[in-house]
Tab-separated table of C-alpha atoms and ligand atoms in Angstrom:
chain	number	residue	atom	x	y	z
A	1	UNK	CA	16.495	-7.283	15.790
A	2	UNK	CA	18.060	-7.224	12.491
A	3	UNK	CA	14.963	-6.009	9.762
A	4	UNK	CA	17.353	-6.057	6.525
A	5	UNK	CA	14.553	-7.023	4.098
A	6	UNK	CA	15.257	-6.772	-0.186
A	7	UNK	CA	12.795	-6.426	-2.318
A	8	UNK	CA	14.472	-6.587	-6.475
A	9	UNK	CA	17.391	-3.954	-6.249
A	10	UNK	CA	16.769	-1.943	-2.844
A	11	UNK	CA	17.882	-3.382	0.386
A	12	UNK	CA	15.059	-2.062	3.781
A	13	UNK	CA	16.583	-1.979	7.450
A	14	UNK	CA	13.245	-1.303	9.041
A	15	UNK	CA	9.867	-2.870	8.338
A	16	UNK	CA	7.983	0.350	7.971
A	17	UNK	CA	6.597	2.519	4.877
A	18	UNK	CA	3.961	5.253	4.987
A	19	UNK	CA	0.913	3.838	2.865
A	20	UNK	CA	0.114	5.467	-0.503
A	21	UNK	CA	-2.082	8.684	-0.173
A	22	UNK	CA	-0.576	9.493	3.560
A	23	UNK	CA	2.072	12.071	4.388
A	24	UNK	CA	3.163	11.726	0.428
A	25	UNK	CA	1.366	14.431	-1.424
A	26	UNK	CA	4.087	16.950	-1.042
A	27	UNK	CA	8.105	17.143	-0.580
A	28	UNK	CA	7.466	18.686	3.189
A	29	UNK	CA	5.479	15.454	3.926
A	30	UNK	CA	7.786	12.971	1.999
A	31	UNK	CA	10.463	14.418	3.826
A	32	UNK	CA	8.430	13.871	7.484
A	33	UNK	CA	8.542	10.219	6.357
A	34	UNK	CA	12.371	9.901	5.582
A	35	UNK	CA	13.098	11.249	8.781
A	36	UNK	CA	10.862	9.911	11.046
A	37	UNK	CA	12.766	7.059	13.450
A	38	UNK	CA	11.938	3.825	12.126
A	39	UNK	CA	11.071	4.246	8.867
A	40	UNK	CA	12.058	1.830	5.993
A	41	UNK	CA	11.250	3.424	2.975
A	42	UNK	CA	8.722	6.019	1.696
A	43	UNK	CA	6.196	5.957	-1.064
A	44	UNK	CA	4.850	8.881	-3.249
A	45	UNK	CA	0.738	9.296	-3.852
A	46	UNK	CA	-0.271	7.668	-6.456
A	47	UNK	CA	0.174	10.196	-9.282
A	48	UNK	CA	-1.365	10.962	-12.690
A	49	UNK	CA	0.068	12.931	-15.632
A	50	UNK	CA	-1.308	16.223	-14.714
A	51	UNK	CA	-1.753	17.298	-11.020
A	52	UNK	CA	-5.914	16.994	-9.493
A	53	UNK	CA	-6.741	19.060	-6.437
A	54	UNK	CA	-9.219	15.714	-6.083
A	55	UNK	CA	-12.496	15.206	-4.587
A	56	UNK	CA	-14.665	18.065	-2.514
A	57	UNK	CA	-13.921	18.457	1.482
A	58	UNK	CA	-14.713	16.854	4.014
A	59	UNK	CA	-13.267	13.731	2.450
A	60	UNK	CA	-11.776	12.236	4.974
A	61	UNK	CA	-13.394	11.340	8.530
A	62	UNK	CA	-11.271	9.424	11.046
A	63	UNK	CA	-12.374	7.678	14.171
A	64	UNK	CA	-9.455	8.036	16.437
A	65	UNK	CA	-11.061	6.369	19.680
A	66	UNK	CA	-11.810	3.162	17.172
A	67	UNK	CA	-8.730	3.735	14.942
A	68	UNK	CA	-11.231	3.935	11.724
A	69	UNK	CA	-11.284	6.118	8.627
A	70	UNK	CA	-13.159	6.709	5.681
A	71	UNK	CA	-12.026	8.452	2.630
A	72	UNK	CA	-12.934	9.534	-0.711
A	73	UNK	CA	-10.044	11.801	-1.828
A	74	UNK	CA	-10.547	11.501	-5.614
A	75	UNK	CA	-6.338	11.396	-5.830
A	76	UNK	CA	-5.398	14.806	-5.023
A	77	UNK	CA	-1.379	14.677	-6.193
A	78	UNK	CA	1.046	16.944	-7.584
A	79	UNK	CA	1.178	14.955	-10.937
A	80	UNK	CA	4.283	12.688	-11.721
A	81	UNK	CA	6.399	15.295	-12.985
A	82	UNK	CA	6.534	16.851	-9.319
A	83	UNK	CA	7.059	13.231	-7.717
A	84	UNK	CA	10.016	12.633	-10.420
A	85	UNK	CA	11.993	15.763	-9.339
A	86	UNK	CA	11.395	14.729	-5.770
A	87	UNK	CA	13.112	11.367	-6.335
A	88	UNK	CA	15.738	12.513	-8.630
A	89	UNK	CA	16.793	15.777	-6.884
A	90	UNK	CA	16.818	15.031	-3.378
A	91	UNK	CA	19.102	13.472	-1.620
A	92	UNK	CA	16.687	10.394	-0.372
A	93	UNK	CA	18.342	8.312	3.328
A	94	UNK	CA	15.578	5.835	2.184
A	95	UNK	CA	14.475	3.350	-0.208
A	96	UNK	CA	11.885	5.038	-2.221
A	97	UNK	CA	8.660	3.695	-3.932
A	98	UNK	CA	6.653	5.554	-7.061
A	99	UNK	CA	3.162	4.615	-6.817
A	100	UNK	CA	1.644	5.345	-10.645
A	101	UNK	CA	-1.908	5.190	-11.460
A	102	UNK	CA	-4.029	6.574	-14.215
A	103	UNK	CA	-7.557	7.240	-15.280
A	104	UNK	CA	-7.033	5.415	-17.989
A	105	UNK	CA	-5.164	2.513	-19.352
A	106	UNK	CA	-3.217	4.661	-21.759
A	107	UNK	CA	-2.868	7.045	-18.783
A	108	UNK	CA	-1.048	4.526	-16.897
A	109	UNK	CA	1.496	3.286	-19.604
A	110	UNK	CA	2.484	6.762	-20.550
A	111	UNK	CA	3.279	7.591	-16.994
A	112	UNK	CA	5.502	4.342	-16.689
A	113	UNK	CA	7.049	4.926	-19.908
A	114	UNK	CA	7.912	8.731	-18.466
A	115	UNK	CA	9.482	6.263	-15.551
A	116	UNK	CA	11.357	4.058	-17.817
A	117	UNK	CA	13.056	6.769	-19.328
A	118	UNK	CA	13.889	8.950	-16.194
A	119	UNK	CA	16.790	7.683	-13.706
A	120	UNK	CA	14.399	6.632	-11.169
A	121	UNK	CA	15.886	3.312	-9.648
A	122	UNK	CA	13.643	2.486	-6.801
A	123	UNK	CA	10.635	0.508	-7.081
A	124	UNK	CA	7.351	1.545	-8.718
A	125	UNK	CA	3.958	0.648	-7.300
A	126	UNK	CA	1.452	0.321	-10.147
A	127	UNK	CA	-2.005	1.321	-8.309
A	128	UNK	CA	-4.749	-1.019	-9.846
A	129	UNK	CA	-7.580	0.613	-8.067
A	130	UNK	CA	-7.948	2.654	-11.046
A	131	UNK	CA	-11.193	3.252	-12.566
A	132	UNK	CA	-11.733	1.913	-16.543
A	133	UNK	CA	-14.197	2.006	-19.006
A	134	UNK	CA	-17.251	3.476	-16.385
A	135	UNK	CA	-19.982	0.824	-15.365
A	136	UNK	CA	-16.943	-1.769	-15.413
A	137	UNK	CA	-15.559	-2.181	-11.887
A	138	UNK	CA	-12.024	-1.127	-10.906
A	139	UNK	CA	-8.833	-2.670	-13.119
A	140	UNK	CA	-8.076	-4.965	-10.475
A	141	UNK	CA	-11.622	-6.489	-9.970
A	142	UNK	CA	-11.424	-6.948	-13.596
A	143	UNK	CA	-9.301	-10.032	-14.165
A	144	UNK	CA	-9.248	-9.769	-17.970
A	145	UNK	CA	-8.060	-5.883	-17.665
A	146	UNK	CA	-5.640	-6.574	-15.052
A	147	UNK	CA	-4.143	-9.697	-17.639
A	148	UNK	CA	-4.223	-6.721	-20.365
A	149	UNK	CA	-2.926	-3.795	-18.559
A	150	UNK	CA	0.113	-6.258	-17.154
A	151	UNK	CA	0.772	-7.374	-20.646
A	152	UNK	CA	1.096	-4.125	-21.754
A	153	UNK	CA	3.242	-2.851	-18.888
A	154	UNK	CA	5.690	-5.549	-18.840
A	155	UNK	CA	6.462	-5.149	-22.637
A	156	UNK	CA	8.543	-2.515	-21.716
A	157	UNK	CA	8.850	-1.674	-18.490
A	158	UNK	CA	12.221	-3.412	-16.833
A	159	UNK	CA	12.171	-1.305	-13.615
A	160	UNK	CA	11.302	-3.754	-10.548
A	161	UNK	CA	7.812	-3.514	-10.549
A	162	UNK	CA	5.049	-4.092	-7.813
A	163	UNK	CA	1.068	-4.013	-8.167
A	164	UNK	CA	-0.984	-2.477	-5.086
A	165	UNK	CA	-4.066	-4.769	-4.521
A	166	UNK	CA	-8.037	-3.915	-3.236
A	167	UNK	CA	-9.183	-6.727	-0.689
A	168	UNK	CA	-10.489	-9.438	-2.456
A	169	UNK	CA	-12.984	-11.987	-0.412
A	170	UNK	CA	-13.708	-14.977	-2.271
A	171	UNK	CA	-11.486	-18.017	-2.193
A	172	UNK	CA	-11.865	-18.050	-5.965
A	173	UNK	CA	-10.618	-14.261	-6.055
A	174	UNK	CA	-7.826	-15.242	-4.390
A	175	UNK	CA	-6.750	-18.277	-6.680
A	176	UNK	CA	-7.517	-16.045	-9.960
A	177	UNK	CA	-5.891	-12.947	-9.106
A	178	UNK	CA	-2.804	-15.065	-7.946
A	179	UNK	CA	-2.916	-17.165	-10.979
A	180	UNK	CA	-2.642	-14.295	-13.360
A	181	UNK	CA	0.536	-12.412	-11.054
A	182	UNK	CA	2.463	-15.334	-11.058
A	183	UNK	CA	2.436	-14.662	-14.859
A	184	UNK	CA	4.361	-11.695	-14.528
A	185	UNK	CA	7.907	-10.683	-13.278
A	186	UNK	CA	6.724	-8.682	-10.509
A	187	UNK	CA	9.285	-7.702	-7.643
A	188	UNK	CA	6.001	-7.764	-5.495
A	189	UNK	CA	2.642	-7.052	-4.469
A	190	UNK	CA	1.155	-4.758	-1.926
A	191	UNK	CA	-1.815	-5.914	-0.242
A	192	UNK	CA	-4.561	-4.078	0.638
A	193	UNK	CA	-6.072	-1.196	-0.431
A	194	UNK	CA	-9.074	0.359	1.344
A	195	UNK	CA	-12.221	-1.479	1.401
A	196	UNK	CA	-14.654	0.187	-0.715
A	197	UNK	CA	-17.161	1.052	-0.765
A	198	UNK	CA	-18.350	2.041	2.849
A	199	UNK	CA	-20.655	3.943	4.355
A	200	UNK	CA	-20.549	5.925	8.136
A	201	UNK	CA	-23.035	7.885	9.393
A	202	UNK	CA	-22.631	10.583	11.829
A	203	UNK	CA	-25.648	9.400	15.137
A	204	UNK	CA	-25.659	13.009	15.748
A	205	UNK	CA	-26.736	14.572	12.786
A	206	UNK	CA	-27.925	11.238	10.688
A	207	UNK	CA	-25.067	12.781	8.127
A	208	UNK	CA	-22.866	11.055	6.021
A	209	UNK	CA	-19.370	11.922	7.511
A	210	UNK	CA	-17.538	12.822	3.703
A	211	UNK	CA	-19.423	14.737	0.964
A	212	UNK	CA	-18.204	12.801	-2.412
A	213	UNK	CA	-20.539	9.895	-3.275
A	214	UNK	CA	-22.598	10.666	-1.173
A	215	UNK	CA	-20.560	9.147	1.884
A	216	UNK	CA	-19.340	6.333	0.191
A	217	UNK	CA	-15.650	5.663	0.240
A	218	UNK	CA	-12.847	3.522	1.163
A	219	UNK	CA	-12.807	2.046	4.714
A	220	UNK	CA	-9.167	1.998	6.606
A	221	UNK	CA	-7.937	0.897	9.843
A	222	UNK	CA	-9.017	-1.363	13.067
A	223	UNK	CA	-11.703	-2.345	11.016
A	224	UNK	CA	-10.165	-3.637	8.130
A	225	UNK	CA	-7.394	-5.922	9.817
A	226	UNK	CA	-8.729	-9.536	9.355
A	227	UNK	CA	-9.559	-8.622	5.802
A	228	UNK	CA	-6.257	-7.329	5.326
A	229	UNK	CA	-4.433	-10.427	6.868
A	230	UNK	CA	-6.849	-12.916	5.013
A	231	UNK	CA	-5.491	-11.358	1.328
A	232	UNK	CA	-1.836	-11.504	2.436
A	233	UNK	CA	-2.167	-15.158	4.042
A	234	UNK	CA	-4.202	-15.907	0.910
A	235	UNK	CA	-1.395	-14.503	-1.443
A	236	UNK	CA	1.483	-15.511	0.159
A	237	UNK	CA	0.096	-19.265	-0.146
A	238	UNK	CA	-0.552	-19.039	-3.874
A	239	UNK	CA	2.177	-16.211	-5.064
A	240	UNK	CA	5.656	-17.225	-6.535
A	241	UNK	CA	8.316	-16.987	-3.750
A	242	UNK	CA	10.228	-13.995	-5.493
A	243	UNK	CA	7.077	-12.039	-5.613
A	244	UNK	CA	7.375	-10.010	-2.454
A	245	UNK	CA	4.341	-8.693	0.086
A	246	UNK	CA	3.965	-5.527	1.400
A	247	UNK	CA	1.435	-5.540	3.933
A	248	UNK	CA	-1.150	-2.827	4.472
A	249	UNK	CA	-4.248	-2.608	6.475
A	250	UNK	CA	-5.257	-2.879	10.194
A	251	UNK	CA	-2.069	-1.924	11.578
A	252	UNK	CA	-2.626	-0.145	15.254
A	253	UNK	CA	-0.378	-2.579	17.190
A	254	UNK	CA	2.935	-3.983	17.458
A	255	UNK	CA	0.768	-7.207	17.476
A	256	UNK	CA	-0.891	-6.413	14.322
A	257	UNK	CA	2.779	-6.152	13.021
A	258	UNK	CA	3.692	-9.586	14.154
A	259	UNK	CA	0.695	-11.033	12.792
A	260	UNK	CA	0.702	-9.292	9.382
A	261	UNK	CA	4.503	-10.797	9.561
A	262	UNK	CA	2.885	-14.344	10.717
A	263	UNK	CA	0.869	-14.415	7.417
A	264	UNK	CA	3.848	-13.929	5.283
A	265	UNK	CA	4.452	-9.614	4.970
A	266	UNK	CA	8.230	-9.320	4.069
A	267	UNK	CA	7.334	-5.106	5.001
A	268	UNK	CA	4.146	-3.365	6.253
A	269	UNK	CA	2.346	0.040	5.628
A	270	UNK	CA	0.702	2.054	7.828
A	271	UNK	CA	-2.371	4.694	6.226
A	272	UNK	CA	-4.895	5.143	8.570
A	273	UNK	CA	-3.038	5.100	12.205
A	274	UNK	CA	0.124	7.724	10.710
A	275	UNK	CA	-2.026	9.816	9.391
A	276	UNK	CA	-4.138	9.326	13.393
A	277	UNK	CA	-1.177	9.132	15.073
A	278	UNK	CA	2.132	10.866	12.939
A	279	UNK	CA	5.294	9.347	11.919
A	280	UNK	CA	6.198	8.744	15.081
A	281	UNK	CA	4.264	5.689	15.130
A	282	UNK	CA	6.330	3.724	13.149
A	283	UNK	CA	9.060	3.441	16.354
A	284	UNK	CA	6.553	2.912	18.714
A	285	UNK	CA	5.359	0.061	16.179
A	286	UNK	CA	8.823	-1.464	16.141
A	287	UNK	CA	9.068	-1.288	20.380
A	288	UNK	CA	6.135	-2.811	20.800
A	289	UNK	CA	7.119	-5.022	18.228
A	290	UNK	CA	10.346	-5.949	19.721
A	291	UNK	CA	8.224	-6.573	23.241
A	292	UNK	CA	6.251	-9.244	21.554
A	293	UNK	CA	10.021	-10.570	20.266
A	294	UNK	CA	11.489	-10.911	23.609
A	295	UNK	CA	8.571	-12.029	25.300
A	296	UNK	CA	8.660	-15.357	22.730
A	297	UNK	CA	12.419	-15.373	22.795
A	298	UNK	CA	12.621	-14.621	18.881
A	299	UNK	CA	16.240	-13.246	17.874
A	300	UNK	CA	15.352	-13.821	13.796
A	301	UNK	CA	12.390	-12.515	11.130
A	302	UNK	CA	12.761	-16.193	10.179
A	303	UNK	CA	11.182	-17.855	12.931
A	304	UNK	CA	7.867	-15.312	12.353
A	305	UNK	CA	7.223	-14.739	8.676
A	306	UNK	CA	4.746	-17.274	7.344
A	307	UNK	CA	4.766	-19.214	10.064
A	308	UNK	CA	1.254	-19.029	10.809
A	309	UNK	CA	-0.319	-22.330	13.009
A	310	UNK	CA	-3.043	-23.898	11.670
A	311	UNK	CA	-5.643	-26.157	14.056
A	312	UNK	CA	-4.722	-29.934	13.589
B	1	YRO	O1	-9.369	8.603	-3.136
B	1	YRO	C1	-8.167	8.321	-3.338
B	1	YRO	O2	-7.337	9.153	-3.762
B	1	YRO	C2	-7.755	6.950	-3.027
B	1	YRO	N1	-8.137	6.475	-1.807
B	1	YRO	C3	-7.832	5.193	-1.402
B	1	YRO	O3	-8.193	4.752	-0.291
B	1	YRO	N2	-7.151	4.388	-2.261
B	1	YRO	C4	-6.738	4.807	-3.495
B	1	YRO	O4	-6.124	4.023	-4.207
B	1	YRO	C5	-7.050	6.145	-3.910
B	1	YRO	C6	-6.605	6.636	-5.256
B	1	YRO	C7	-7.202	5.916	-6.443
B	1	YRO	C8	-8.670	6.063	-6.720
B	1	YRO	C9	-9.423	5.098	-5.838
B	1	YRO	C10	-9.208	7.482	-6.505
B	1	YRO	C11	-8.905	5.681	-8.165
C-alpha cells in the first residue's frame, strides 16, 4: 500500500506516530521511534520553558491483559530548549512534530515565539490540555480561552500549526469547538487526548493504582476507542477540509487502524499500546492492517478514509 500522507510542508510514508508523552521524553527514546519499522513521524513531550521531573511515582498503571492505562504524569520533560537541540542537531529520517504546552497562557506564547525564531520546520502540536486560571477547567474545555489563546498564537506564529484535542462528548461540544478551529489556519488537529479524569482501583488492596490526585488521571487505551472515533468522525464532519486529523486513542488492532481511517484519520498515534507493547508495534499495526486491505480487495487510502456507512 502506498501511505504518502502531507500534512502543510512535511510529506508521511507510513501512518504511524508515537503519541505525545510516550517514548519522547529523551533523545535515546526519540531515537527508538525514528528507527522503529513503520514509523511515520515522531513527536516530542509536550514541553514547558524549564524542564519538571513531574508528578510523584507510581503514576502510571497499565493493564496489559485489557490494553488499559491510567496516568497522571504531571509533564515530566526536558524543557523546550532540550527538544529544540534534538530537532535541530540531529540528523532526523522522519517527519518530526513539537508538541508545546504551558502552565500558563503567557507560558505557551513564549515557547512558540522561542519556535518561531529557531529553524525548526516541522510541525508544532500546541497541547490545549493545559491548565489556566485554577477552578477554570482545562484551555480546551474553555471555548472562550481556546478563541483567545488561538488569537494570540496565530498573530505571529506562521509555522504549520496543529492543536491536540481532550475527548469532547456532547454533540454541541463538537459543533462549538469545530466552529471556533475552522477560524484559524491550522495545518490540523489531533484528536484525542486521555480521558480525564478516571479512577481504577486495585480489587486486591482496595488502592488507587497512581498516587497523584489521589488516583485520578487520564484514561488510555481499549477503553477509550469509541470515544476516540466519535471526536474524529465528529470533527472530520464539521472541520475545514485542509485542517488535517491525527488520530489517537484506542488503537490495539490493525482494525482499530482501519476504523480510525474509516472516520476520516489522515495519520494515527499510538500512547497506551507502544508504551504496552514497544515500537515494534507500529509494523505489526501496518500487517495487520494490510490483512484487513487484501481481505476487502483495497489497493488505495481513498477507498477507506471517511468512508464510514451509515444505516439507511
Ligand atoms: O500528565 C501528563 O503529563 C499528561 N498526561 C496526559 O495523558 N495528557 C497530557 O496532555 C499530559 C500533559 C499535560 C497536562 C495534562 C499535565 C497539563
Amino acid at each position: 500500500m502506498n501511505y504518502t500522507t502531507k500534512i502543510a510542508n512535511q510529506v508521511f510514508h507510513h501512518l504511524f506516530i508515537n503519541a505525545a508523552g510516550v517514548y519522547c521524553q529523551t533523545v535515546e527514546e526519540l531515537e527508538q521511534i525514528q528507527n522503529a519499522p513503520c514509523a511515520g513521524a515522531v513527536i516530542t513531550k509536550s514541553a514547558t520553558a524549564k524542564e519538571r521531573s513531574g508528578n510523584s511515582e507510581p503514576r502510571y498503571f497499565e493493564n496489559s491483559v485489557e490494553h488499559n492505562t491510567i496516568n497522571s504524569m504531571g509533564l515530566p520533560n526536558l524543557g523546550i530548549d532540550y527538544y529544540l537541540n534534538y530537532v535541530l542537531k540531529h540528523s532526523l529520517k522522519l517527519p518530526t512534530l513539537f508538541s508545546i504546552v504551558g502552565l500558563s497562557q503567557s507560558e505557551i506564547i513564549d515557547n512558540l515565539k522561542k519556535l518561531q525564531a529557531s529553524g525548526f520546520s516541522g510541525l508544532t502540536e500546541l497541547n490545549l490540555s493545559c491548565p489556566n486560571v485554577s477552578g477554570k477547567p482545562q484551555i480546551a474545555y474553555d471555548f472562550a480561552a481556546t478563541r483567545e489563546i488561538l488569537d494570540n498564537v496565530f498573530a505571529f506564529y506562521s509555522k504549520p500549526l496543529g492543536v491536540k484535542l481532550p475527548p469532547y462528548f456532547d454533540i454541541a461540544h463538537f459543533d462549538q469547538i469545530a466552529a471556533i478551529l475552522n477560524d484559524y489556519p491550522l495545518a490540523y488537529v489531533n484528536a484525542i487526548n486521555s480521558v480525564g479524569n478516571g479512577l481504577v482501583i486495585d480489587p486486591e488492596t482496595d488502592t488507587v493504582v497512581i498516587k497523584p490526585k489521589d488516583g485520578f488521571g487520564g484514561l488510555g487505551g481499549k477503553q477509550i476507542k469509541a470515544t476516540a472515533l466519535a471526536n474524529v468522525r465528529a470533527l472530520r464532519q464539521r472541520l475545514h477540509p485542509q485542517i488535517k486529523i491525527i488520530a489517537t486513542g484506542g488503537v490495539i488492532n490493525g482494525r482499530d487502524v482501519y476504523d480510525h481511517l474509516l472516520c476520516g484519520a489522515d495519520l494515527i498515534s499510538i500512547g497506551s499500546q507502544l508504551e504496552i507493547e514497544g515500537p515494534t508495534v507500529f509494523a505489526r499495526l501496518e500487517k495487520e492492517l494490510e490483512e484487513i486491505f487484501a481481505d476487502k480487495g483495497i489497493t488505495d487510502l481513498r477507498q477507506v478514509r471517511g468512508k464510514l456507512k451509515l444505516i439507511a
